[in-house]
Rosetta silent file (secondary structure, phi, psi, omega in degrees, C-alpha in Angstrom):
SEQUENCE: XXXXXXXXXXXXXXXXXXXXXXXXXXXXXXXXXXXXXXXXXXXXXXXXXXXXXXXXXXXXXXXXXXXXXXXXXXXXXXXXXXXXXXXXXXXXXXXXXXXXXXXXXXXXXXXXXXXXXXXXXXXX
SCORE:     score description
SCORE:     0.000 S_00000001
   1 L     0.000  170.455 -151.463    0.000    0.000    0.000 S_00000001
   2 L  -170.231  120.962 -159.230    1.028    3.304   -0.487 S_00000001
   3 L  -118.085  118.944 -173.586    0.210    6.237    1.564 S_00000001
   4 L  -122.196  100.469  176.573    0.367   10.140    0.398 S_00000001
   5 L   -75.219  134.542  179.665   -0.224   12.906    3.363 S_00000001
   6 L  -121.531  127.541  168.624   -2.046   16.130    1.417 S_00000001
   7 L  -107.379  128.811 -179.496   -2.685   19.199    3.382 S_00000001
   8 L  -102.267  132.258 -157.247   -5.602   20.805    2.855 S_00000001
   9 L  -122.342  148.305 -176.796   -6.560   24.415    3.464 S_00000001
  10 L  -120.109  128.794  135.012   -9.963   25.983    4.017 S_00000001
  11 L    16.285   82.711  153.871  -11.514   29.303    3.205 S_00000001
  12 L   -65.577  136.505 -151.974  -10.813   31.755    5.843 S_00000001
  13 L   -69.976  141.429  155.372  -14.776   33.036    6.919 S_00000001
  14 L  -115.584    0.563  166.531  -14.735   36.844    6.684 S_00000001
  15 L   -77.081  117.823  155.772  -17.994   37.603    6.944 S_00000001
  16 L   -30.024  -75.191  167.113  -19.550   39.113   10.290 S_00000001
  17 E  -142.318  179.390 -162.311  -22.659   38.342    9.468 S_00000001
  18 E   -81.785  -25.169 -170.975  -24.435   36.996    5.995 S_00000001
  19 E   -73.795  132.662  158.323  -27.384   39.928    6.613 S_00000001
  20 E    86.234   23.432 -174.040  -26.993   42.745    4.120 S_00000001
  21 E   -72.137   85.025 -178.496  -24.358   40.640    1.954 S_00000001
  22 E  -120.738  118.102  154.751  -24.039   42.164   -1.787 S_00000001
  23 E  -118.715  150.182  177.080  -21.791   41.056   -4.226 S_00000001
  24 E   -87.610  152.713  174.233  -20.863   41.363   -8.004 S_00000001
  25 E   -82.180  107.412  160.206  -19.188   38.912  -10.478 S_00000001
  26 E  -136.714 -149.127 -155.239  -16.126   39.943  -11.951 S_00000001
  27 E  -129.874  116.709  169.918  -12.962   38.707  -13.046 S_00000001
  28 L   -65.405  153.185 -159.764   -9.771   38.056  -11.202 S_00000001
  29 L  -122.757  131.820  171.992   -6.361   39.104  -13.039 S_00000001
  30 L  -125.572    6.911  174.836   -3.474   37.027  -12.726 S_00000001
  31 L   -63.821  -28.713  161.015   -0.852   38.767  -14.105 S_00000001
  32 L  -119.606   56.192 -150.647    0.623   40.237  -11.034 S_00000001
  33 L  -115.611  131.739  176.568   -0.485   37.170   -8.808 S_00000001
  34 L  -158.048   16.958  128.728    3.683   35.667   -8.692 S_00000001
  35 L   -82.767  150.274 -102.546    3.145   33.363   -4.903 S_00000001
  36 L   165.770   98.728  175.978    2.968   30.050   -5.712 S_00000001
  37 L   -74.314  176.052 -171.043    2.302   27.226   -3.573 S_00000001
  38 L   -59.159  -50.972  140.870    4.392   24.629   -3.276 S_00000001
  39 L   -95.130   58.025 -178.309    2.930   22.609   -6.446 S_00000001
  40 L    34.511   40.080  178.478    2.943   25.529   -8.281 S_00000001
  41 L   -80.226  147.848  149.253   -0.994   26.366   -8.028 S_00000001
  42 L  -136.447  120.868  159.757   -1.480   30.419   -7.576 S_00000001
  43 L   -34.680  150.508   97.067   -3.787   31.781   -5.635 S_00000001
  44 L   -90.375  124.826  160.149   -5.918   34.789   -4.568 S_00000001
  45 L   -72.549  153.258 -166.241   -6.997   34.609   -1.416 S_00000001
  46 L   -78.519  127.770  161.933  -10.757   35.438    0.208 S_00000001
  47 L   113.410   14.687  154.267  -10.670   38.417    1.952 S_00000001
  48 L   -69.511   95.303  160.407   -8.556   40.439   -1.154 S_00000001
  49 L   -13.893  123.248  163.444   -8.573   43.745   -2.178 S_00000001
  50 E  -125.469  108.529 -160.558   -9.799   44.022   -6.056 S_00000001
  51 L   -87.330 -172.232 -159.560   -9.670   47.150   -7.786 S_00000001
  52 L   -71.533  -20.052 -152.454  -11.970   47.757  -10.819 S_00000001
  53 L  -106.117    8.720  145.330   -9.924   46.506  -13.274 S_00000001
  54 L   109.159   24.524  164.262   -9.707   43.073  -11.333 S_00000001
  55 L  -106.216  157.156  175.585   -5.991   43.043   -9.696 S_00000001
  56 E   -59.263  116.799  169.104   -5.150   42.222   -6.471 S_00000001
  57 L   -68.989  150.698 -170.879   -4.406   45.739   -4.341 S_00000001
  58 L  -139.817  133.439  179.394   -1.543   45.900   -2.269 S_00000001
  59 E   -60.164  115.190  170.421   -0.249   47.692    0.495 S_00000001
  60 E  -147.987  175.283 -155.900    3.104   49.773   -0.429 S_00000001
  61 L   106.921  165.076 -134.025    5.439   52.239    0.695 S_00000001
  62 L  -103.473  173.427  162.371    8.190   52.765    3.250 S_00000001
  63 L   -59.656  150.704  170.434    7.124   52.421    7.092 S_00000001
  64 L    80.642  -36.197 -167.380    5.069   55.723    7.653 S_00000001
  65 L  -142.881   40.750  166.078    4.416   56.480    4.512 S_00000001
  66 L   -55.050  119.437  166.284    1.967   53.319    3.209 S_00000001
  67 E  -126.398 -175.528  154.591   -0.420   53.717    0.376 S_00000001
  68 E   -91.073  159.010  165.156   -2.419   51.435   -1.846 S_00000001
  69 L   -38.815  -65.586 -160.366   -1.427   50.379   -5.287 S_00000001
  70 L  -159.801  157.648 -172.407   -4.436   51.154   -6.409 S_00000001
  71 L   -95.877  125.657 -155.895   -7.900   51.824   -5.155 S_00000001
  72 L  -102.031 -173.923  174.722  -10.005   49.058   -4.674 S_00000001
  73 L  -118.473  -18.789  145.546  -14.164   48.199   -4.994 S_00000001
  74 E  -121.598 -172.357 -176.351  -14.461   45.188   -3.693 S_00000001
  75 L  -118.915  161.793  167.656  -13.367   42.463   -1.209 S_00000001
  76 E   -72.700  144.399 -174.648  -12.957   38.720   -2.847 S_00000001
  77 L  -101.106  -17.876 -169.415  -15.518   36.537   -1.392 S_00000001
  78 L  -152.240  139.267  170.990  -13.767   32.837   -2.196 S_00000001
  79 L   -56.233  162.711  168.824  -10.498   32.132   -3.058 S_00000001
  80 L  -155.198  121.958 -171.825   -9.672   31.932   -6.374 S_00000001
  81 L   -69.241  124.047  169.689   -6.966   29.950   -8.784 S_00000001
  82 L  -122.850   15.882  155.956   -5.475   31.636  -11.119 S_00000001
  83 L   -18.133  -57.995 -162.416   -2.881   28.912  -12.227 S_00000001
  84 L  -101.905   11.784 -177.790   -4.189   29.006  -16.067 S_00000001
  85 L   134.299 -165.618  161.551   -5.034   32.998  -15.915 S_00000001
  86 L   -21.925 -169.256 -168.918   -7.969   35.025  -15.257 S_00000001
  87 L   163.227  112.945  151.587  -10.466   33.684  -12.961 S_00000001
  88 E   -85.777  172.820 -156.256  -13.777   34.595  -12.205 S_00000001
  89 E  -150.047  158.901  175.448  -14.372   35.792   -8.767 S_00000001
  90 E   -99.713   95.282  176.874  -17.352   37.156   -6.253 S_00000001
  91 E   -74.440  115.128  179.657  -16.656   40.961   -4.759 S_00000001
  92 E   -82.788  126.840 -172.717  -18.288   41.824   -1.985 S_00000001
  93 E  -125.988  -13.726  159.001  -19.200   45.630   -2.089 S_00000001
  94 E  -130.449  170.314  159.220  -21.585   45.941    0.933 S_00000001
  95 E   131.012 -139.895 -150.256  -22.106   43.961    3.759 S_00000001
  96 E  -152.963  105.091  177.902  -20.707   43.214    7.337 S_00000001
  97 E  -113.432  144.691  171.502  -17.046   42.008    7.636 S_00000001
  98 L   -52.080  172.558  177.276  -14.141   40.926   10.271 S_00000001
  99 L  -125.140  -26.528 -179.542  -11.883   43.655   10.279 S_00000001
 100 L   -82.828    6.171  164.783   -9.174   40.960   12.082 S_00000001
 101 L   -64.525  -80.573 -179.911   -9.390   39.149    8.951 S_00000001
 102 L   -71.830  -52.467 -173.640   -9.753   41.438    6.019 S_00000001
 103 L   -94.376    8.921 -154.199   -7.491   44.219    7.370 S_00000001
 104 L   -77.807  142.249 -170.380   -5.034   42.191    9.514 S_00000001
 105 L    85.503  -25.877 -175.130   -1.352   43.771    8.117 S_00000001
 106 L   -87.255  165.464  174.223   -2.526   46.833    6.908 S_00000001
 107 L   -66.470 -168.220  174.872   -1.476   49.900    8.318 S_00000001
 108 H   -78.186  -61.403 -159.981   -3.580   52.812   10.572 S_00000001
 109 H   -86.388  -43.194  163.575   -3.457   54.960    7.480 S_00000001
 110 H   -15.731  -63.986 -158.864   -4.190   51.979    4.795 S_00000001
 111 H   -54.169  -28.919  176.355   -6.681   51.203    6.811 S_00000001
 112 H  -110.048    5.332  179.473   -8.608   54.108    6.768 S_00000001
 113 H   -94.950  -22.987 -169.998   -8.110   55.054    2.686 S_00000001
 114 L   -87.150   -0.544  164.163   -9.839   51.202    2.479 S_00000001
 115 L   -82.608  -16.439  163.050  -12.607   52.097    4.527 S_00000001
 116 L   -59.652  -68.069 -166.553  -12.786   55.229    2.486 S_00000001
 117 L   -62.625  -34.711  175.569  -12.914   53.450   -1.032 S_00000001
 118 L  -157.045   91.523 -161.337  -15.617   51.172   -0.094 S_00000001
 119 L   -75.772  -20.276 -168.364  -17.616   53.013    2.606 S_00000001
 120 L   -77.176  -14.563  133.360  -20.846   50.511    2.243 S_00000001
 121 E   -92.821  156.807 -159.921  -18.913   48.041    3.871 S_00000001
 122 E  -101.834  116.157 -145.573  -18.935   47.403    7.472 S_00000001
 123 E  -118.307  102.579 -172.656  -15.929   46.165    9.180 S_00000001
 124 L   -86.458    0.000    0.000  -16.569   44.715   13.051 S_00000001
């Protein structure tokens, strides 16, 4: 017999609660998606910044002086592979989110341009 251990990873939940939950369809970008798991699958993870034109936003800048890439409109609702490319994806643009979750890493002032950028959600 022959035995293979696989570790499997789950979803982290980011929703607060499910009431008042709206999201849109769009399309995940994979061109500047470069981690890589370990058998070369790549990821976006749930609970991502997505600007309009569907890449993952990112925190940059120096200590102090932290911006976004780019400004985003939703949050990703499910992970999503983007191994062979694009990828559709679910954006959450209202509803009622963890904040130790979604925002965990970002800075004080990040933190407060992303509640600016997408004021209809609420982050608890």
């Amino acid at each position: 017999m022959n035995f293979s251990r696989m570790t499997y990873d789950n979803d982290m939940e980011i929703l607060y609660s499910a009431a008042n939950l709206v999201t849109f369809s769009g399309t995940v970008l994979a061109a500047n998606v470069t981690e890589g798991d370990e058998h070369g699958k790549k990821y976006v993870l749930s609970g991502s910044l997505i600007d309009k034109d569907g890449n993952v936003v990112k925190q940059t800048g120096a200590t102090g002086s932290e911006t976004l890439s780019t400004v985003p409109v939703g949050i990703l609702y499910k992970t999503v592979d983007v191994t062979n490319g694009d990828a559709p994806g679910s954006f959450i643009v209202e509803g009622y989110l963890r904040a130790d979750r979604v925002l965990d890493g970002f800075a004080d002032k990040v933190i407060t341009a992303i509640k600016a950028a997408l004021p209809n959600i609420k982050f608890r």
